[in-house]
XYZ file of C-alpha atoms in Angstrom:
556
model
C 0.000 0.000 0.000
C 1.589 3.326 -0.616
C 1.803 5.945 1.609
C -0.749 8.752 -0.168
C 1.031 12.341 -0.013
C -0.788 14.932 -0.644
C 0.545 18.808 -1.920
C 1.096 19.779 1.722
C 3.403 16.840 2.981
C 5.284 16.779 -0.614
C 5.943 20.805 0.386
C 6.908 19.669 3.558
C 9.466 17.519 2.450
C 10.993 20.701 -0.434
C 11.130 22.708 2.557
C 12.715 20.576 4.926
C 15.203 19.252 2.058
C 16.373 22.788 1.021
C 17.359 23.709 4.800
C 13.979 25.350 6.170
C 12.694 27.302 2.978
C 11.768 27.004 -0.420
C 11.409 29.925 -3.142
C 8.022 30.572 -5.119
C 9.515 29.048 -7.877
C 11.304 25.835 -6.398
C 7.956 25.078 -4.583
C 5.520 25.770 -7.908
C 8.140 23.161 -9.490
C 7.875 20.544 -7.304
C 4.247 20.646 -6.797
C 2.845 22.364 -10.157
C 5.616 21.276 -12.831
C 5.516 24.891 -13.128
C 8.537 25.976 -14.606
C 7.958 29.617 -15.773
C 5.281 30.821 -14.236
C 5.263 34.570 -12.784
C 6.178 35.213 -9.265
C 2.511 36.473 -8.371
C 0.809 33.074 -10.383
C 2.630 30.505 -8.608
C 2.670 32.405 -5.224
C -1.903 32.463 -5.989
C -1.638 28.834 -6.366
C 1.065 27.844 -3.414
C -1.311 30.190 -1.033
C -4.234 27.488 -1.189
C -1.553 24.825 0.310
C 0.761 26.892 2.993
C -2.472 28.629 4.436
C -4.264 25.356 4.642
C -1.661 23.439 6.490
C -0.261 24.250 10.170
C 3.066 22.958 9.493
C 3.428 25.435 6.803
C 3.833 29.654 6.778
C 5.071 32.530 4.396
C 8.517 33.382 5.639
C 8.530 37.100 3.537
C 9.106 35.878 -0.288
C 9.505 31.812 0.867
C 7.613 29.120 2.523
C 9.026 28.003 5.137
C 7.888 25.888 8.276
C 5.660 27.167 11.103
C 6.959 27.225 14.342
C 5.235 27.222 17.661
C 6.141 27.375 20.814
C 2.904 26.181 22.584
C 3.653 22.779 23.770
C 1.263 22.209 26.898
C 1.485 19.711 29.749
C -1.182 16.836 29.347
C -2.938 18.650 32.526
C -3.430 21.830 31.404
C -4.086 21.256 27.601
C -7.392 21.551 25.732
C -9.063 18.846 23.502
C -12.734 18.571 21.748
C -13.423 15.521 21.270
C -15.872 14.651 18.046
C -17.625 12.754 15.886
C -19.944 12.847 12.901
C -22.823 10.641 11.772
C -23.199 10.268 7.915
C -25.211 9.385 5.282
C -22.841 7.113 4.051
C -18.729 5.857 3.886
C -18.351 7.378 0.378
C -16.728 10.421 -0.408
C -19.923 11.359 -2.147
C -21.916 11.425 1.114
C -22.906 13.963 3.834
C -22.360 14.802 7.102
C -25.869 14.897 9.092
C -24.986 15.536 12.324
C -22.114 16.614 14.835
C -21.311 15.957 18.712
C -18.863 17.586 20.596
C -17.081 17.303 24.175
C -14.759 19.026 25.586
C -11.908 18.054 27.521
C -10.484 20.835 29.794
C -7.357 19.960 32.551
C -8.168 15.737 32.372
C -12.335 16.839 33.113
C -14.899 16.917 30.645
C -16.190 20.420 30.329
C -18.993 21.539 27.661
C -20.627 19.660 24.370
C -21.555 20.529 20.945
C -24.322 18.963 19.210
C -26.455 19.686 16.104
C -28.042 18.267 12.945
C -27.189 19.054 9.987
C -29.000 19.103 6.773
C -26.940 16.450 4.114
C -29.691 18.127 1.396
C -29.990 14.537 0.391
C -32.618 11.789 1.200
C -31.528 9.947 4.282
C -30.637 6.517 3.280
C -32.891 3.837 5.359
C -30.209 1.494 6.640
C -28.926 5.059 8.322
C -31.961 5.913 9.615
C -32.665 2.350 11.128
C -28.829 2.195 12.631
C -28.619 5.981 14.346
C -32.509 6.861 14.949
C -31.765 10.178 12.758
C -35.283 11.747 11.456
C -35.525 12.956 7.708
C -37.789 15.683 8.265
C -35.328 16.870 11.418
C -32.975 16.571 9.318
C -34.717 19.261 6.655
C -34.991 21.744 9.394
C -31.723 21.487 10.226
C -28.366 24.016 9.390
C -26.769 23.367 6.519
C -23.256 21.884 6.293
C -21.596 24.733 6.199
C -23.317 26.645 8.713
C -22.993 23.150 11.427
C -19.716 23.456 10.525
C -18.477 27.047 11.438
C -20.540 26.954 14.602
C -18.329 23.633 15.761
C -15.266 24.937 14.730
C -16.022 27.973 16.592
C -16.686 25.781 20.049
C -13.340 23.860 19.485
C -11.711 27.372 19.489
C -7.596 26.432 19.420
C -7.961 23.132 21.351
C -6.725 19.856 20.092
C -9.008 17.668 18.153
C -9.684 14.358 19.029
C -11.598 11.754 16.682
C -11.664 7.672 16.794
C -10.614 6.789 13.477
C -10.097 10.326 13.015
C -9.152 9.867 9.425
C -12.561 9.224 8.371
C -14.554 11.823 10.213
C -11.878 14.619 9.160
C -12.302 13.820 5.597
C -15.431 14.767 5.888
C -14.919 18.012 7.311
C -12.185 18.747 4.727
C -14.720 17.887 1.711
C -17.120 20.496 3.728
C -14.916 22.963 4.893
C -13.682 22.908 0.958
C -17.009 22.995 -0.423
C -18.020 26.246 1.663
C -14.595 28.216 1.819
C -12.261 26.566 -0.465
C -9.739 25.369 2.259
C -9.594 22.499 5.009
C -9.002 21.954 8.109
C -5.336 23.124 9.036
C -4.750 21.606 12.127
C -3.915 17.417 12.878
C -6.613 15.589 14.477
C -5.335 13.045 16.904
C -6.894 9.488 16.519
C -7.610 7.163 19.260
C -7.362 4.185 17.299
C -3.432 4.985 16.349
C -2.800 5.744 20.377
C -5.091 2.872 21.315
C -2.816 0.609 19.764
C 0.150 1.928 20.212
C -0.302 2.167 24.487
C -2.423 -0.937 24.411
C -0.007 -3.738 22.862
C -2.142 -6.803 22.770
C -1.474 -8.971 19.936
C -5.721 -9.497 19.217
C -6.566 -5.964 20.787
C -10.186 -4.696 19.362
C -9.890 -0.724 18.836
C -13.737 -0.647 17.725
C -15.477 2.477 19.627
C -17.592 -0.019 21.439
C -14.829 -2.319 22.031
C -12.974 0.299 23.573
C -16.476 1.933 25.834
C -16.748 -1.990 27.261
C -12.992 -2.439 28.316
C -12.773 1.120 30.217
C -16.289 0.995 31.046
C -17.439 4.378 29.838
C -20.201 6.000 31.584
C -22.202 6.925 28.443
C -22.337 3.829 25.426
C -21.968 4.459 22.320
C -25.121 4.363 20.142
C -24.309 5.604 16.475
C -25.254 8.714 17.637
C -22.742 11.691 17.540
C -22.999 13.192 20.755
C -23.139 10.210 22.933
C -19.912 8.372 20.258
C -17.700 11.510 21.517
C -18.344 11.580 25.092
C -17.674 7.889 25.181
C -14.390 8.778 23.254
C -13.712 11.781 25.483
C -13.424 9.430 28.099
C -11.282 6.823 26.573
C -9.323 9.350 25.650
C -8.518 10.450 29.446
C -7.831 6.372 30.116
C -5.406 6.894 27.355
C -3.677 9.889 28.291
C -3.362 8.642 32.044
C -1.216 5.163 30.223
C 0.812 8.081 28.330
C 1.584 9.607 30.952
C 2.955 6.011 33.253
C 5.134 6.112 29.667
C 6.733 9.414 30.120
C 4.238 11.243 28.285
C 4.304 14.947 29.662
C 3.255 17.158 26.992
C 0.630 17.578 23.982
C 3.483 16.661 21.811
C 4.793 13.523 23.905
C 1.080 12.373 23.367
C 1.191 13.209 19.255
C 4.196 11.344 18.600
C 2.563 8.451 20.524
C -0.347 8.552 18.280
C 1.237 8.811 15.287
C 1.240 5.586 12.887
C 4.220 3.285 12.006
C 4.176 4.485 8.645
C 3.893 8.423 9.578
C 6.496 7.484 12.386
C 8.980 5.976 9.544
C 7.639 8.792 7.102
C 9.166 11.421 9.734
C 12.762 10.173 9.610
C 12.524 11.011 5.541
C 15.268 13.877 6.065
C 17.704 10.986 6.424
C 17.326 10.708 2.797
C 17.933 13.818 1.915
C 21.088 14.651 -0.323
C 20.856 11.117 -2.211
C 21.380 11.337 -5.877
C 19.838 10.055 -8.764
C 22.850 7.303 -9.291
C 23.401 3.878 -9.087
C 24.811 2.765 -5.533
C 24.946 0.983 -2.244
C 23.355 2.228 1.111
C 23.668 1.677 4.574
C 21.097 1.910 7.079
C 22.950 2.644 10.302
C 21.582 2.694 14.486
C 21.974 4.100 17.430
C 25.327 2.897 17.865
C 26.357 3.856 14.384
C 26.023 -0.125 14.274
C 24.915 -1.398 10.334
C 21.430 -2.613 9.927
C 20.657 -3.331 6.493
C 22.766 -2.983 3.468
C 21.044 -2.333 -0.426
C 21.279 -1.154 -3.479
C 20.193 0.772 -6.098
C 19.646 2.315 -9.642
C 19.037 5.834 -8.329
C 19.774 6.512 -5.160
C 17.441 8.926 -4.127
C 14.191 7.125 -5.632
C 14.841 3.908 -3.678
C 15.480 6.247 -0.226
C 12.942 8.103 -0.301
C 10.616 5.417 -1.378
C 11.270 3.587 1.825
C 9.597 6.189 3.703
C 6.807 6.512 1.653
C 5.563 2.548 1.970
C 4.657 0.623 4.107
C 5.177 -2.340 2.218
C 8.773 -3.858 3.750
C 9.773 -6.676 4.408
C 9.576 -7.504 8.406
C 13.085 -7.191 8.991
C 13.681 -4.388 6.577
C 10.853 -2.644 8.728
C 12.567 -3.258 11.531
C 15.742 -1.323 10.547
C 13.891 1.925 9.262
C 12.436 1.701 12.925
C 15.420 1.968 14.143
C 17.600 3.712 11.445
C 19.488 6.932 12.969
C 22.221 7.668 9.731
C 22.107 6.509 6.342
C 25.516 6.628 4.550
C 25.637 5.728 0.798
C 28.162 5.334 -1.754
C 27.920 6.526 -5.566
C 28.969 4.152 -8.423
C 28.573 4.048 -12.128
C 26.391 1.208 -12.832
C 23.644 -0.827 -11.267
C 25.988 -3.867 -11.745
C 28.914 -2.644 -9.460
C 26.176 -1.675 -6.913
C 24.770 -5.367 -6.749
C 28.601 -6.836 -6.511
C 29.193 -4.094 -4.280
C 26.214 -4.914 -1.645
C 26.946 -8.378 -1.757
C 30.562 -8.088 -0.550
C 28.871 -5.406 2.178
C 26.940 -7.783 2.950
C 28.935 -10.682 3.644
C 31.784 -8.479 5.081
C 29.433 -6.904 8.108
C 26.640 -9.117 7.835
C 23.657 -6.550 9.067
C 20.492 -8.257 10.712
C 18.083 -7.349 8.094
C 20.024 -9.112 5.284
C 20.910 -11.794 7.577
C 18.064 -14.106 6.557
C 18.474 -13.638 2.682
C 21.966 -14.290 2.407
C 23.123 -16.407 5.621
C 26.128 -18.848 5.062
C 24.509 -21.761 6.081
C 21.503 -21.947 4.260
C 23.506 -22.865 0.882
C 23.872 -26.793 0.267
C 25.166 -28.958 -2.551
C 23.977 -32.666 -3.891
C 26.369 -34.634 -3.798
C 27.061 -38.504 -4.950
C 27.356 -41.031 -2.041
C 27.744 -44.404 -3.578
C 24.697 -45.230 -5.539
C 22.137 -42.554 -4.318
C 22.507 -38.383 -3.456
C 22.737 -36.698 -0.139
C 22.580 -33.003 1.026
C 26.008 -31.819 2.123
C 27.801 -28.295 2.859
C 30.931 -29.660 0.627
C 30.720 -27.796 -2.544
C 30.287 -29.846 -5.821
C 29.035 -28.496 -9.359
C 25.105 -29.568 -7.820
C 24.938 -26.258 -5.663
C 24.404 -24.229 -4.144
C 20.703 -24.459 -3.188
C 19.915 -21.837 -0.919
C 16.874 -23.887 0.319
C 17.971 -26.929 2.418
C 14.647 -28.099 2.648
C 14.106 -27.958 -0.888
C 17.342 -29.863 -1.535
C 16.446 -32.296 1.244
C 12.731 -32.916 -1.098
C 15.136 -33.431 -4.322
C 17.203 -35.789 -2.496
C 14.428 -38.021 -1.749
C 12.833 -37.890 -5.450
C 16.306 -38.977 -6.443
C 16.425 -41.950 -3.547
C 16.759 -45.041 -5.593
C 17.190 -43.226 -9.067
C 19.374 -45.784 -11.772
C 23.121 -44.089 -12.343
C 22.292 -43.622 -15.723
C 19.462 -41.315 -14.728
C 21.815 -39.566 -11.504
C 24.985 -38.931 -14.203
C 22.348 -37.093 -16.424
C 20.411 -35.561 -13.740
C 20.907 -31.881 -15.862
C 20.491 -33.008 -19.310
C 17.136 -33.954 -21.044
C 17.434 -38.209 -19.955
C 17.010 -36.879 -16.134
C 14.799 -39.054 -13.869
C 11.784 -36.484 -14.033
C 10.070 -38.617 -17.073
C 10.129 -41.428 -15.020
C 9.064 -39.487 -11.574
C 6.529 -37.803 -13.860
C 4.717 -41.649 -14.595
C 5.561 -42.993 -11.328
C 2.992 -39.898 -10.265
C 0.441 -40.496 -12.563
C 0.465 -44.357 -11.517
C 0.236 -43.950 -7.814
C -2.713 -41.517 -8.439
C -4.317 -43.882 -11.069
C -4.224 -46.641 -8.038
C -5.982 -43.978 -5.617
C -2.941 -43.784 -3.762
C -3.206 -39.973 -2.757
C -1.325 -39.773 -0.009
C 1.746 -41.275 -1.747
C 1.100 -39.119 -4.614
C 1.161 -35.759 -2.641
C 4.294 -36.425 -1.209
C 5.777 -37.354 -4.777
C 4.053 -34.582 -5.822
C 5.922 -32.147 -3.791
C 9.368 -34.080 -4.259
C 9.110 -33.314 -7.920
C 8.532 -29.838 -7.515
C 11.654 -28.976 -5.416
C 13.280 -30.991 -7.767
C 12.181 -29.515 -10.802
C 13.183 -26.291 -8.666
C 16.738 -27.308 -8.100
C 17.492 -28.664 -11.863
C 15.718 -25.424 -13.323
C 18.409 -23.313 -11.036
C 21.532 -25.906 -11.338
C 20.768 -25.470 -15.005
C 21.116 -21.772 -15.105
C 24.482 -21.740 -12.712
C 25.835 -24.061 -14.741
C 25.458 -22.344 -18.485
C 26.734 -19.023 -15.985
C 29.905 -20.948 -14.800
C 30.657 -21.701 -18.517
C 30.816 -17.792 -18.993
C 33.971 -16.383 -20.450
C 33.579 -12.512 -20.980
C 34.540 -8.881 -20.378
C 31.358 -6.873 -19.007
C 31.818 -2.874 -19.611
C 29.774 -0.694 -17.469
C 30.360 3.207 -16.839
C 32.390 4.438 -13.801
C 31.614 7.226 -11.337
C 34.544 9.385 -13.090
C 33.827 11.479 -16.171
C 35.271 9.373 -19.102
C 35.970 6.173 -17.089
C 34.501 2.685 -17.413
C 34.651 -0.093 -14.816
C 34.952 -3.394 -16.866
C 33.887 -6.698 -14.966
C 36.247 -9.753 -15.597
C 33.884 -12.601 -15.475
C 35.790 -16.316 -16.071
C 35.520 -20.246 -14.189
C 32.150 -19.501 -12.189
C 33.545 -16.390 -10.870
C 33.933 -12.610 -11.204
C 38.072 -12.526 -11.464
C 38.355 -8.953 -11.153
C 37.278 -5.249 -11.641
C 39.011 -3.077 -12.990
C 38.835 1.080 -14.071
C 40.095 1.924 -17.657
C 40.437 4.735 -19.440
C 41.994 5.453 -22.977
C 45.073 4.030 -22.665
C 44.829 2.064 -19.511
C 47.075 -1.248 -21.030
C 48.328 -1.957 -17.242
C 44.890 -1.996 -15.981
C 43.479 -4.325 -18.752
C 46.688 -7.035 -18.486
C 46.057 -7.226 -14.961
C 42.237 -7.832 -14.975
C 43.356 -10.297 -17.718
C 45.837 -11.957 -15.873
C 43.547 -12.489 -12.862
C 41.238 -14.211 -15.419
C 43.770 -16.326 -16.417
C 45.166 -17.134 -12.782
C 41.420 -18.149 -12.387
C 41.042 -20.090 -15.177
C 43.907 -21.837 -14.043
C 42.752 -23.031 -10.688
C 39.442 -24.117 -12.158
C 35.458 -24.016 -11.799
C 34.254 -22.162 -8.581
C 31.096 -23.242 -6.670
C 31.514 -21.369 -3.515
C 28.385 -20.001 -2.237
C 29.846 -16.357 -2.777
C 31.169 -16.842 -6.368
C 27.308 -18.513 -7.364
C 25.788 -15.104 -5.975
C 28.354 -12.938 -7.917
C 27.404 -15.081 -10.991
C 23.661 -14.770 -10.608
C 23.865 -11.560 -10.339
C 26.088 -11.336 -13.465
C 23.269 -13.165 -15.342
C 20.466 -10.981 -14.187
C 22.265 -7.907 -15.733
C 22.560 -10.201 -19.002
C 19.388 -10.699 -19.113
C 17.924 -7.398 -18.644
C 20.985 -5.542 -20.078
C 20.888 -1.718 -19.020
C 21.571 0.419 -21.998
C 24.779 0.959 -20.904
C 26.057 -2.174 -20.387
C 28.043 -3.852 -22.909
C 29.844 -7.363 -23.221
C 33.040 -8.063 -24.865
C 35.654 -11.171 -25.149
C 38.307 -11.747 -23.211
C 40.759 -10.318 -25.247
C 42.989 -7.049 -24.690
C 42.623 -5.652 -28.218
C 38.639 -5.316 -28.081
C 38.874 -4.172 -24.721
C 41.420 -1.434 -25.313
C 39.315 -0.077 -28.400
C 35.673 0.190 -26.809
C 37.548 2.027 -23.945
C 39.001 4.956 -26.411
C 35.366 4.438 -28.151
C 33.280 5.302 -25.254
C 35.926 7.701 -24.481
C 35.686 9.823 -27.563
């Protein structure tokens, strides 16, 4: 799911990137693709945005961030609590009625309540679920009208809402239709700071849920009034397990309500800086200690899009959690960056990549007199990163003829035979039997279909040329006997660097086929990048003279 940002939090993140302010022009770029519009134009159009949004002000000629000073302790601030009933969940529905209470130093003080006329027919499912009359209703206020007079009773206090996401949309699509703007204050939710202070693995964050655990005084009915006094009083429950956290101030009690993904989306400045290259980044902690090592095509589209997601991986989560620095290194090609964050990788081993790339989770086949076991010693049948897929293949193999184990990668293989031996046992009714051969000759299909593929890699022989991070430089990728031999930096000219990138291919060559786990990672990689070639990636022989030519090529 991504993380929806609107014009506000993408101005936000200009103004925060270019050191606290933006120009007129920088911001109608970045939010307009306005690239020559007149001062006065774009300034019209950025208005709408900065003077709808707290975070935002007009520093003289810029837009810069607002600052406030008013940071209350819990005790003394001010919250209104609210909620709307409406005639529907759809964005083309109205709001037809509002409840208020307020919350005044921890004790409820005042409520708000009116109808409001939606100036649409009341939908009878609504009518049967909150008791709400139609012809009430038509004597009502309008929208806009109910909604200036609650806005005037919540004054500067906080607003509170459960699921606040919902019942402020609402108010936005009013407050838009009547004035043009929204609401330009947050709303805090109680569902976010339910579950945040209330860490129960099955935890129910439902208003009523919520009324029954704390035992609210008033029930909640699907009626507004009586839905925000029961949430003005959870909400005092909730501030008093804040506050046994640390919580001392209206802020303290934000950040607690904020989501993971806003929580992760407010670290974003970490980013900041990253270019549009290829390279490798570190995510570092508290201790400057690495978490997760990756790479990239363009730096600063795969940073920031980590804080705009909340699709990660668990462990990958885990490290933006905790991320304090990122550090990243530039290179020329999204090649070098993969062989690049797999030496990383192996050399400081970070948590998050731990699982992906940990030592002992690559096995081999491996002959043992007439059948094939799973072993650690390396043999041209590995690795298999899965050992329980390897441990399947083993036992479709168990009993297999030699004639069928010395061709187990060529087209003789015993899969034709497996293949009959399946359709026999489920011919005979035999399910049981049949499952479990099933599933044998799927992790061995697995296995050959990726043995197959290292092998026709280990048979490579070639020079890979890829740009460098200098102006006029190439990087050029020695790939020879299942391995990459070396890489090297030319130039126009560079005969030393060339022989010796050559003469590491040859010392290779000469010591014979590697399957070590790290050389089979290298390789895949290698064919990946064949496969999908980037424009700029180009393969040549082994040879000096070819190599020495495309370099004063490219060059010129």
């Amino acid at each position: 799911m991504q993380l929806v940002l609107d014009a506000a939090d993408r101005l936000v993140e200009l103004v925060e990137e270019r050191g606290g302010a933006a120009t007129v022009a920088e911001a109608a770029r970045a939010l307009f693709a306005l690239r020559s519009a007149p001062d006065t134009l774009a300034r019209s159009l950025l208005d709408d945005v900065v003077s709808s949004d707290a975070r935002l002000a007009w520093l003289g000629s810029v837009v810069g961030l607002a600052h406030t000073e008013d940071d209350p302790l819990l005790e003394e601030a001010t919250f209104v609590v609210f909620d709307l009933e409406t005639t529907g969940l759809s964005a083309a529905d109205r709001i037809c009625e509002i409840g208020a209470a307020r919350v005044r130093a921890l004790e409820l003080d005042g409520r708000f309540e009116t109808l409001v006329n939606p100036q649409a027919p009341l939908p009878g499912a609504i009518a049967t679920l909150t008791g709400l009359d139609a012809a009430e209703l038509r004597r009502a206020p309008p929208a806009s009208a109910a909604v200036r007079r609650f806005l005037e009773f919540a004054g500067d206090a906080v607003l509170v809402a459960h699921n606040a996401r919902f019942d402020r949309g609402f108010l936005d699509r009013e407050l838009r239709r009547s004035s043009g703007r929204r609401l330009a204050r947050p709303v805090l939710d109680t569902v976010s700071l339910a579950r945040r202070l209330l860490a129960e693995r099955e935890l129910r964050i439902s208003l009523k849920a919520l009324a029954h655990r704390f035992d609210t005084s008033v029930q909640p009915c699907h009626r507004a009034l009586p839905d925000a006094q029961a949430t003005a009083e959870i909400l005092l429950v909730l501030i008093g397990l804040a506050q046994e956290r640390g919580a001392r101030t209206m802020s303290d009690l934000v950040e607690l309500a904020v989501p993971r993904e806003r929580r992760v989306y407010a670290k974003r400045s970490l980013a900041h800086g990253a270019p549009p290259r290829p390279g490798v980044y570190l995510f570092r902690g508290p201790r400057d200690e690495v978490l997760y090592v990756g790479r990239a095509r363009d730096l600063r589209a795969r940073l920031r899009s980590y804080f705009r997601s909340e699709s990660q991986r668990p462990a990958v989560a885990a490290a933006l959690a905790a991320v304090e620095r990122i550090d990243w290194r530039v290179l020329g090609s999204e090649l070098e960056a993969g062989l690049a964050e797999l030496r990383l990788i192996r050399e400081l081993q970070p948590p998050a990549n731990a699982r992906q790339f940990r030592a002992d989770r690559y096995v081999y086949l491996r002959r043992r007199g007439e059948g094939i076991v799973v072993s650690s010693t390396p043999t041209e049948l590995g690795p298999i990163r899965s050992r329980r897929r390897a441990e399947l293949a083993a036992r479709a193999l168990a009993g297999a003829p030699p004639e069928e184990l010395e061709g187990l990668l060529g087209p003789r293989g015993p899969l034709p035979r497996l293949r009959a031996k399946l359709r026999e046992l489920s011919d005979c009714l035999r399910y049981e039997d049949a499952a479990r051969l099933r599933d044998r000759i799927a992790a061995l299909e697995g296995v050959i279909r990726d043995l197959r593929r290292l092998r026709k890699l280990r048979a490579l022989e070639t020079c890979l040329l890829v740009p460098g991070t200098e102006a006029g430089a190439q990087r050029a990728v020695f790939v020879a006997a299942g391995r990459v031999c070396a890489v090297r930096t030319l130039g126009p000219g560079t005969v030393l660097e060339v022989d010796a990138g050559l003469a590491e291919t040859r010392a290779a060559l000469a010591a014979g086929i590697s399957f070590a786990p790290e050389h089979a990672d290298e390789l895949t990689l290698v064919g990946s990048a064949l496969g999908h070639p980037a424009p700029e990636l180009e393969r040549l022989p082994l040879s000096r003279e070819p190599i020495l030519h495309r370099c004063v090529r490219r060059a010129a």
